[in-house]
């Protein structure tokens, strides 16, 4: 049986993306190939970060015992975990579960877009220039995105907002999938994003603030 290194697991409201505001079971995997300069979860990015090993069955049992149907697979970068495909297939074979995978845009999703069932939704970050990681983006992830997936831009400043517009347009994103814009927490005021959206007539783009950081201390783990 495959094992996965889990940095933390918890139940909370999802603070981000499609299921924001709904309960979700969080599974945070250890390790990441990027180091975004704003990352709020750097502690889980190093492969040597502490974590407990769990099998697919143990992860599935934890989810089912919670009674919560939404699952958020995150990290670190979950799509780099060994045997991640087996874990995603195992969880998605239960059609009562709705699984969201938070991924950084720097790992090719081409085969997953083809093979993953509809109850798995990818939230794919486009790492804007302000993150320092834009060079790592895999263009096919945005060109080939499916309609039950989301592209998310986490912006630091006006330059990032301009880049977001360019990427939305060149990939026709608002016609293909959900599009979210989020603030790098504490780095840009949300009203600046709204004013930009009004000025640029940004229909079909949704502002999303990290709800959990308004409910709890923004540095608190496990919420
Ligand atoms: C911690 S990452 C883990 C998943 C994956 N590595 C990724 O980057 O999408 C989960 C989400 O948190 C966002 N995030 C991380 N630090 C943030 C911050 N300081 N402010 C706002 N969003 C942040 C990321 O952009 C990503 O959308
Ligand atoms: N409440 C809560 N919602 C979240 N949605 C995505 C998260 C993440 O870290 O990927 C996250 C998180 O860390 N906490
Ligand atoms: S890709 Fe995600 S987990 Fe990795 S450094 Fe960036 S925000 Fe953090
Ligand atoms: Mg988080």
PDB file of N, CA and C in Angstrom, residues 34-112:
ATOM      1  N   UNK A  34       8.578  24.921  -5.586  1.00  0.00           N
ATOM      2  CA  UNK A  34       8.703  26.381  -5.679  1.00  0.00           C
ATOM      3  C   UNK A  34       8.950  26.972  -4.289  1.00  0.00           C
ATOM      4  N   UNK A  35       9.345  28.219  -4.284  1.00  0.00           N
ATOM      5  CA  UNK A  35       9.460  28.972  -3.028  1.00  0.00           C
ATOM      6  C   UNK A  35       8.890  30.363  -3.293  1.00  0.00           C
ATOM      7  N   UNK A  36       7.568  30.457  -3.365  1.00  0.00           N
ATOM      8  CA  UNK A  36       6.928  31.755  -3.607  1.00  0.00           C
ATOM      9  C   UNK A  36       7.293  32.687  -2.448  1.00  0.00           C
ATOM     10  N   UNK A  37       7.606  33.950  -2.799  1.00  0.00           N
ATOM     11  CA  UNK A  37       8.124  34.829  -1.742  1.00  0.00           C
ATOM     12  C   UNK A  37       7.070  35.196  -0.701  1.00  0.00           C
ATOM     13  N   UNK A  38       5.790  34.890  -0.977  1.00  0.00           N
ATOM     14  CA  UNK A  38       4.729  35.199  -0.018  1.00  0.00           C
ATOM     15  C   UNK A  38       4.178  33.954   0.679  1.00  0.00           C
ATOM     16  N   UNK A  39       4.762  32.802   0.420  1.00  0.00           N
ATOM     17  CA  UNK A  39       4.121  31.538   0.842  1.00  0.00           C
ATOM     18  C   UNK A  39       3.789  31.524   2.337  1.00  0.00           C
ATOM     19  N   UNK A  40       2.542  31.210   2.636  1.00  0.00           N
ATOM     20  CA  UNK A  40       2.111  31.134   4.037  1.00  0.00           C
ATOM     21  C   UNK A  40       2.266  29.723   4.610  1.00  0.00           C
ATOM     22  N   UNK A  41       2.824  28.815   3.798  1.00  0.00           N
ATOM     23  CA  UNK A  41       2.935  27.420   4.253  1.00  0.00           C
ATOM     24  C   UNK A  41       4.342  26.887   3.990  1.00  0.00           C
ATOM     25  N   UNK A  42       5.315  27.794   4.052  1.00  0.00           N
ATOM     26  CA  UNK A  42       6.715  27.403   3.761  1.00  0.00           C
ATOM     27  C   UNK A  42       7.156  26.233   4.630  1.00  0.00           C
ATOM     28  N   UNK A  43       6.622  26.179   5.830  1.00  0.00           N
ATOM     29  CA  UNK A  43       7.031  25.137   6.778  1.00  0.00           C
ATOM     30  C   UNK A  43       6.753  23.728   6.252  1.00  0.00           C
ATOM     31  N   UNK A  44       5.847  23.617   5.261  1.00  0.00           N
ATOM     32  CA  UNK A  44       5.518  22.288   4.724  1.00  0.00           C
ATOM     33  C   UNK A  44       6.248  22.006   3.414  1.00  0.00           C
ATOM     34  N   UNK A  45       7.083  22.950   2.964  1.00  0.00           N
ATOM     35  CA  UNK A  45       7.642  22.840   1.608  1.00  0.00           C
ATOM     36  C   UNK A  45       8.903  21.998   1.515  1.00  0.00           C
ATOM     37  N   UNK A  46       9.674  21.972   2.568  1.00  0.00           N
ATOM     38  CA  UNK A  46      10.909  21.198   2.532  1.00  0.00           C
ATOM     39  C   UNK A  46      10.580  19.716   2.693  1.00  0.00           C
ATOM     40  N   UNK A  47      11.221  18.881   1.861  1.00  0.00           N
ATOM     41  CA  UNK A  47      10.929  17.444   1.943  1.00  0.00           C
ATOM     42  C   UNK A  47      11.206  16.865   3.326  1.00  0.00           C
ATOM     43  N   UNK A  48      12.103  17.544   4.066  1.00  0.00           N
ATOM     44  CA  UNK A  48      12.438  17.028   5.393  1.00  0.00           C
ATOM     45  C   UNK A  48      11.491  17.557   6.480  1.00  0.00           C
ATOM     46  N   UNK A  49      10.472  18.318   6.080  1.00  0.00           N
ATOM     47  CA  UNK A  49       9.509  18.823   7.085  1.00  0.00           C
ATOM     48  C   UNK A  49       8.882  17.642   7.818  1.00  0.00           C
ATOM     49  N   UNK A  50       8.583  17.828   9.107  1.00  0.00           N
ATOM     50  CA  UNK A  50       7.972  16.721   9.845  1.00  0.00           C
ATOM     51  C   UNK A  50       6.598  16.365   9.285  1.00  0.00           C
ATOM     52  N   UNK A  51       6.299  15.094   9.287  1.00  0.00           N
ATOM     53  CA  UNK A  51       4.988  14.661   8.795  1.00  0.00           C
ATOM     54  C   UNK A  51       4.772  13.200   9.124  1.00  0.00           C
ATOM     55  N   UNK A  52       3.527  12.844   9.295  1.00  0.00           N
ATOM     56  CA  UNK A  52       3.197  11.441   9.561  1.00  0.00           C
ATOM     57  C   UNK A  52       2.894  10.731   8.252  1.00  0.00           C
ATOM     58  N   UNK A  53       3.254   9.450   8.180  1.00  0.00           N
ATOM     59  CA  UNK A  53       2.977   8.679   6.969  1.00  0.00           C
ATOM     60  C   UNK A  53       1.568   8.085   7.074  1.00  0.00           C
ATOM     61  N   UNK A  54       0.810   8.223   6.004  1.00  0.00           N
ATOM     62  CA  UNK A  54      -0.548   7.649   5.979  1.00  0.00           C
ATOM     63  C   UNK A  54      -0.770   6.906   4.667  1.00  0.00           C
ATOM     64  N   UNK A  55      -1.475   5.800   4.735  1.00  0.00           N
ATOM     65  CA  UNK A  55      -1.824   5.063   3.517  1.00  0.00           C
ATOM     66  C   UNK A  55      -3.092   5.676   2.908  1.00  0.00           C
ATOM     67  N   UNK A  56      -3.390   5.245   1.674  1.00  0.00           N
ATOM     68  CA  UNK A  56      -4.629   5.707   1.024  1.00  0.00           C
ATOM     69  C   UNK A  56      -5.846   5.359   1.888  1.00  0.00           C
ATOM     70  N   UNK A  57      -5.862   4.134   2.417  1.00  0.00           N
ATOM     71  CA  UNK A  57      -7.018   3.719   3.224  1.00  0.00           C
ATOM     72  C   UNK A  57      -7.146   4.571   4.485  1.00  0.00           C
ATOM     73  N   UNK A  58      -5.999   4.895   5.106  1.00  0.00           N
ATOM     74  CA  UNK A  58      -6.054   5.707   6.333  1.00  0.00           C
ATOM     75  C   UNK A  58      -6.563   7.120   6.030  1.00  0.00           C
ATOM     76  N   UNK A  59      -6.126   7.671   4.895  1.00  0.00           N
ATOM     77  CA  UNK A  59      -6.591   9.017   4.515  1.00  0.00           C
ATOM     78  C   UNK A  59      -8.096   8.967   4.230  1.00  0.00           C
ATOM     79  N   UNK A  60      -8.511   7.947   3.484  1.00  0.00           N
ATOM     80  CA  UNK A  60      -9.935   7.799   3.150  1.00  0.00           C
ATOM     81  C   UNK A  60     -10.774   7.640   4.425  1.00  0.00           C
ATOM     82  N   UNK A  61     -10.313   6.815   5.354  1.00  0.00           N
ATOM     83  CA  UNK A  61     -11.061   6.595   6.600  1.00  0.00           C
ATOM     84  C   UNK A  61     -11.176   7.890   7.408  1.00  0.00           C
ATOM     85  N   UNK A  62     -10.077   8.655   7.457  1.00  0.00           N
ATOM     86  CA  UNK A  62     -10.099   9.939   8.183  1.00  0.00           C
ATOM     87  C   UNK A  62     -11.178  10.854   7.590  1.00  0.00           C
ATOM     88  N   UNK A  63     -11.220  10.895   6.267  1.00  0.00           N
ATOM     89  CA  UNK A  63     -12.211  11.750   5.590  1.00  0.00           C
ATOM     90  C   UNK A  63     -13.624  11.262   5.894  1.00  0.00           C
ATOM     91  N   UNK A  64     -13.859   9.978   5.752  1.00  0.00           N
ATOM     92  CA  UNK A  64     -15.222   9.455   5.920  1.00  0.00           C
ATOM     93  C   UNK A  64     -15.702   9.598   7.368  1.00  0.00           C
ATOM     94  N   UNK A  65     -14.778   9.407   8.318  1.00  0.00           N
ATOM     95  CA  UNK A  65     -15.177   9.529   9.737  1.00  0.00           C
ATOM     96  C   UNK A  65     -15.594  10.954  10.075  1.00  0.00           C
ATOM     97  N   UNK A  66     -15.078  11.936   9.330  1.00  0.00           N
ATOM     98  CA  UNK A  66     -15.421  13.339   9.612  1.00  0.00           C
ATOM     99  C   UNK A  66     -16.856  13.648   9.231  1.00  0.00           C
ATOM    100  N   UNK A  67     -17.420  12.891   8.323  1.00  0.00           N
ATOM    101  CA  UNK A  67     -18.775  13.184   7.840  1.00  0.00           C
ATOM    102  C   UNK A  67     -18.837  14.362   6.884  1.00  0.00           C
ATOM    103  N   UNK A  68     -17.659  14.891   6.490  1.00  0.00           N
ATOM    104  CA  UNK A  68     -17.596  16.048   5.588  1.00  0.00           C
ATOM    105  C   UNK A  68     -17.326  15.548   4.174  1.00  0.00           C
ATOM    106  N   UNK A  69     -18.067  16.089   3.204  1.00  0.00           N
ATOM    107  CA  UNK A  69     -17.945  15.546   1.838  1.00  0.00           C
ATOM    108  C   UNK A  69     -16.909  16.264   0.986  1.00  0.00           C
ATOM    109  N   UNK A  70     -16.567  17.512   1.348  1.00  0.00           N
ATOM    110  CA  UNK A  70     -15.543  18.229   0.567  1.00  0.00           C
ATOM    111  C   UNK A  70     -14.154  17.885   1.092  1.00  0.00           C
ATOM    112  N   UNK A  71     -13.233  17.684   0.155  1.00  0.00           N
ATOM    113  CA  UNK A  71     -11.856  17.352   0.515  1.00  0.00           C
ATOM    114  C   UNK A  71     -10.939  18.346  -0.190  1.00  0.00           C
ATOM    115  N   UNK A  72      -9.977  18.899   0.542  1.00  0.00           N
ATOM    116  CA  UNK A  72      -8.981  19.774  -0.073  1.00  0.00           C
ATOM    117  C   UNK A  72      -7.623  19.101   0.053  1.00  0.00           C
ATOM    118  N   UNK A  73      -7.031  18.781  -1.097  1.00  0.00           N
ATOM    119  CA  UNK A  73      -5.685  18.207  -1.121  1.00  0.00           C
ATOM    120  C   UNK A  73      -4.736  19.360  -1.431  1.00  0.00           C
ATOM    121  N   UNK A  74      -3.825  19.646  -0.481  1.00  0.00           N
ATOM    122  CA  UNK A  74      -2.963  20.806  -0.651  1.00  0.00           C
ATOM    123  C   UNK A  74      -1.561  20.491  -0.137  1.00  0.00           C
ATOM    124  N   UNK A  75      -0.756  21.534   0.048  1.00  0.00           N
ATOM    125  CA  UNK A  75       0.603  21.291   0.508  1.00  0.00           C
ATOM    126  C   UNK A  75       1.236  22.589   0.973  1.00  0.00           C
ATOM    127  N   UNK A  76       2.520  22.753   0.734  1.00  0.00           N
ATOM    128  CA  UNK A  76       3.357  22.085  -0.204  1.00  0.00           C
ATOM    129  C   UNK A  76       2.717  21.965  -1.589  1.00  0.00           C
ATOM    130  N   UNK A  77       3.348  21.177  -2.427  1.00  0.00           N
ATOM    131  CA  UNK A  77       2.791  20.944  -3.757  1.00  0.00           C
ATOM    132  C   UNK A  77       2.324  19.486  -3.853  1.00  0.00           C
ATOM    133  N   UNK A  78       1.010  19.281  -3.747  1.00  0.00           N
ATOM    134  CA  UNK A  78       0.512  17.903  -3.670  1.00  0.00           C
ATOM    135  C   UNK A  78       0.777  17.093  -4.932  1.00  0.00           C
ATOM    136  N   UNK A  79       0.826  17.756  -6.095  1.00  0.00           N
ATOM    137  CA  UNK A  79       0.964  16.984  -7.333  1.00  0.00           C
ATOM    138  C   UNK A  79       2.376  16.419  -7.514  1.00  0.00           C
ATOM    139  N   UNK A  80       3.279  16.727  -6.575  1.00  0.00           N
ATOM    140  CA  UNK A  80       4.624  16.141  -6.633  1.00  0.00           C
ATOM    141  C   UNK A  80       4.766  14.918  -5.731  1.00  0.00           C
ATOM    142  N   UNK A  81       3.767  14.648  -4.945  1.00  0.00           N
ATOM    143  CA  UNK A  81       3.874  13.523  -4.011  1.00  0.00           C
ATOM    144  C   UNK A  81       3.922  12.203  -4.781  1.00  0.00           C
ATOM    145  N   UNK A  82       4.780  11.299  -4.366  1.00  0.00           N
ATOM    146  CA  UNK A  82       4.849   9.973  -4.997  1.00  0.00           C
ATOM    147  C   UNK A  82       3.472   9.326  -4.962  1.00  0.00           C
ATOM    148  N   UNK A  83       3.073   8.752  -6.083  1.00  0.00           N
ATOM    149  CA  UNK A  83       1.797   8.011  -6.179  1.00  0.00           C
ATOM    150  C   UNK A  83       0.552   8.868  -5.958  1.00  0.00           C
ATOM    151  N   UNK A  84       0.673  10.169  -6.237  1.00  0.00           N
ATOM    152  CA  UNK A  84      -0.493  11.049  -6.030  1.00  0.00           C
ATOM    153  C   UNK A  84      -1.681  10.602  -6.886  1.00  0.00           C
ATOM    154  N   UNK A  85      -1.378  10.059  -8.070  1.00  0.00           N
ATOM    155  CA  UNK A  85      -2.485   9.624  -8.935  1.00  0.00           C
ATOM    156  C   UNK A  85      -3.317   8.531  -8.247  1.00  0.00           C
ATOM    157  N   UNK A  86      -2.615   7.600  -7.602  1.00  0.00           N
ATOM    158  CA  UNK A  86      -3.326   6.508  -6.921  1.00  0.00           C
ATOM    159  C   UNK A  86      -4.200   7.064  -5.794  1.00  0.00           C
ATOM    160  N   UNK A  87      -3.692   8.036  -5.069  1.00  0.00           N
ATOM    161  CA  UNK A  87      -4.489   8.619  -3.986  1.00  0.00           C
ATOM    162  C   UNK A  87      -5.729   9.324  -4.552  1.00  0.00           C
ATOM    163  N   UNK A  88      -5.531  10.109  -5.628  1.00  0.00           N
ATOM    164  CA  UNK A  88      -6.667  10.845  -6.193  1.00  0.00           C
ATOM    165  C   UNK A  88      -7.718   9.882  -6.752  1.00  0.00           C
ATOM    166  N   UNK A  89      -7.255   8.797  -7.368  1.00  0.00           N
ATOM    167  CA  UNK A  89      -8.215   7.830  -7.917  1.00  0.00           C
ATOM    168  C   UNK A  89      -8.963   7.109  -6.788  1.00  0.00           C
ATOM    169  N   UNK A  90      -8.241   6.785  -5.738  1.00  0.00           N
ATOM    170  CA  UNK A  90      -8.866   6.108  -4.587  1.00  0.00           C
ATOM    171  C   UNK A  90      -9.966   6.981  -3.978  1.00  0.00           C
ATOM    172  N   UNK A  91      -9.651   8.257  -3.734  1.00  0.00           N
ATOM    173  CA  UNK A  91     -10.638   9.138  -3.097  1.00  0.00           C
ATOM    174  C   UNK A  91     -11.805   9.417  -4.039  1.00  0.00           C
ATOM    175  N   UNK A  92     -11.513   9.623  -5.320  1.00  0.00           N
ATOM    176  CA  UNK A  92     -12.581  10.033  -6.255  1.00  0.00           C
ATOM    177  C   UNK A  92     -13.471   8.874  -6.660  1.00  0.00           C
ATOM    178  N   UNK A  93     -13.077   7.639  -6.312  1.00  0.00           N
ATOM    179  CA  UNK A  93     -13.958   6.515  -6.622  1.00  0.00           C
ATOM    180  C   UNK A  93     -15.204   6.562  -5.722  1.00  0.00           C
ATOM    181  N   UNK A  94     -15.138   7.321  -4.628  1.00  0.00           N
ATOM    182  CA  UNK A  94     -16.314   7.560  -3.784  1.00  0.00           C
ATOM    183  C   UNK A  94     -17.024   8.803  -4.333  1.00  0.00           C
ATOM    184  N   UNK A  95     -18.133   8.578  -5.022  1.00  0.00           N
ATOM    185  CA  UNK A  95     -18.799   9.696  -5.708  1.00  0.00           C
ATOM    186  C   UNK A  95     -19.521  10.639  -4.748  1.00  0.00           C
ATOM    187  N   UNK A  96     -19.568  10.299  -3.457  1.00  0.00           N
ATOM    188  CA  UNK A  96     -20.133  11.236  -2.480  1.00  0.00           C
ATOM    189  C   UNK A  96     -19.119  12.323  -2.108  1.00  0.00           C
ATOM    190  N   UNK A  97     -17.860  12.125  -2.484  1.00  0.00           N
ATOM    191  CA  UNK A  97     -16.824  13.111  -2.138  1.00  0.00           C
ATOM    192  C   UNK A  97     -16.621  14.099  -3.281  1.00  0.00           C
ATOM    193  N   UNK A  98     -16.316  15.328  -2.910  1.00  0.00           N
ATOM    194  CA  UNK A  98     -15.994  16.372  -3.878  1.00  0.00           C
ATOM    195  C   UNK A  98     -14.580  16.847  -3.539  1.00  0.00           C
ATOM    196  N   UNK A  99     -13.654  16.612  -4.434  1.00  0.00           N
ATOM    197  CA  UNK A  99     -12.226  16.784  -4.111  1.00  0.00           C
ATOM    198  C   UNK A  99     -11.642  17.955  -4.880  1.00  0.00           C
ATOM    199  N   UNK A 100     -11.016  18.856  -4.137  1.00  0.00           N
ATOM    200  CA  UNK A 100     -10.371  20.001  -4.763  1.00  0.00           C
ATOM    201  C   UNK A 100      -8.866  19.853  -4.516  1.00  0.00           C
ATOM    202  N   UNK A 101      -8.083  20.015  -5.567  1.00  0.00           N
ATOM    203  CA  UNK A 101      -6.625  19.909  -5.432  1.00  0.00           C
ATOM    204  C   UNK A 101      -6.040  21.292  -5.684  1.00  0.00           C
ATOM    205  N   UNK A 102      -5.311  21.807  -4.703  1.00  0.00           N
ATOM    206  CA  UNK A 102      -4.644  23.102  -4.852  1.00  0.00           C
ATOM    207  C   UNK A 102      -3.254  22.839  -5.420  1.00  0.00           C
ATOM    208  N   UNK A 103      -2.984  23.364  -6.610  1.00  0.00           N
ATOM    209  CA  UNK A 103      -1.697  23.067  -7.236  1.00  0.00           C
ATOM    210  C   UNK A 103      -1.086  24.342  -7.820  1.00  0.00           C
ATOM    211  N   UNK A 104       0.246  24.325  -7.970  1.00  0.00           N
ATOM    212  CA  UNK A 104       0.960  25.594  -8.176  1.00  0.00           C
ATOM    213  C   UNK A 104       1.170  26.023  -9.623  1.00  0.00           C
ATOM    214  N   UNK A 105       0.701  25.254 -10.580  1.00  0.00           N
ATOM    215  CA  UNK A 105       0.855  25.646 -11.986  1.00  0.00           C
ATOM    216  C   UNK A 105       2.198  25.264 -12.566  1.00  0.00           C
ATOM    217  N   UNK A 106       3.084  24.735 -11.739  1.00  0.00           N
ATOM    218  CA  UNK A 106       4.436  24.398 -12.186  1.00  0.00           C
ATOM    219  C   UNK A 106       4.630  22.894 -12.379  1.00  0.00           C
ATOM    220  N   UNK A 107       3.561  22.120 -12.220  1.00  0.00           N
ATOM    221  CA  UNK A 107       3.622  20.675 -12.460  1.00  0.00           C
ATOM    222  C   UNK A 107       2.626  20.380 -13.577  1.00  0.00           C
ATOM    223  N   UNK A 108       3.072  19.678 -14.617  1.00  0.00           N
ATOM    224  CA  UNK A 108       2.173  19.425 -15.753  1.00  0.00           C
ATOM    225  C   UNK A 108       0.947  18.626 -15.325  1.00  0.00           C
ATOM    226  N   UNK A 109      -0.216  19.120 -15.737  1.00  0.00           N
ATOM    227  CA  UNK A 109      -1.476  18.461 -15.374  1.00  0.00           C
ATOM    228  C   UNK A 109      -2.110  17.756 -16.565  1.00  0.00           C
ATOM    229  N   UNK A 110      -1.415  17.762 -17.711  1.00  0.00           N
ATOM    230  CA  UNK A 110      -2.018  17.260 -18.953  1.00  0.00           C
ATOM    231  C   UNK A 110      -2.637  15.879 -18.769  1.00  0.00           C
ATOM    232  N   UNK A 111      -1.890  14.933 -18.221  1.00  0.00           N
ATOM    233  CA  UNK A 111      -2.444  13.578 -18.093  1.00  0.00           C
ATOM    234  C   UNK A 111      -3.581  13.527 -17.075  1.00  0.00           C
ATOM    235  N   UNK A 112      -3.513  14.387 -16.054  1.00  0.00           N
ATOM    236  CA  UNK A 112      -4.557  14.396 -15.021  1.00  0.00           C
ATOM    237  C   UNK A 112      -5.860  14.990 -15.574  1.00  0.00           C
TER     238      UNK A 112
END
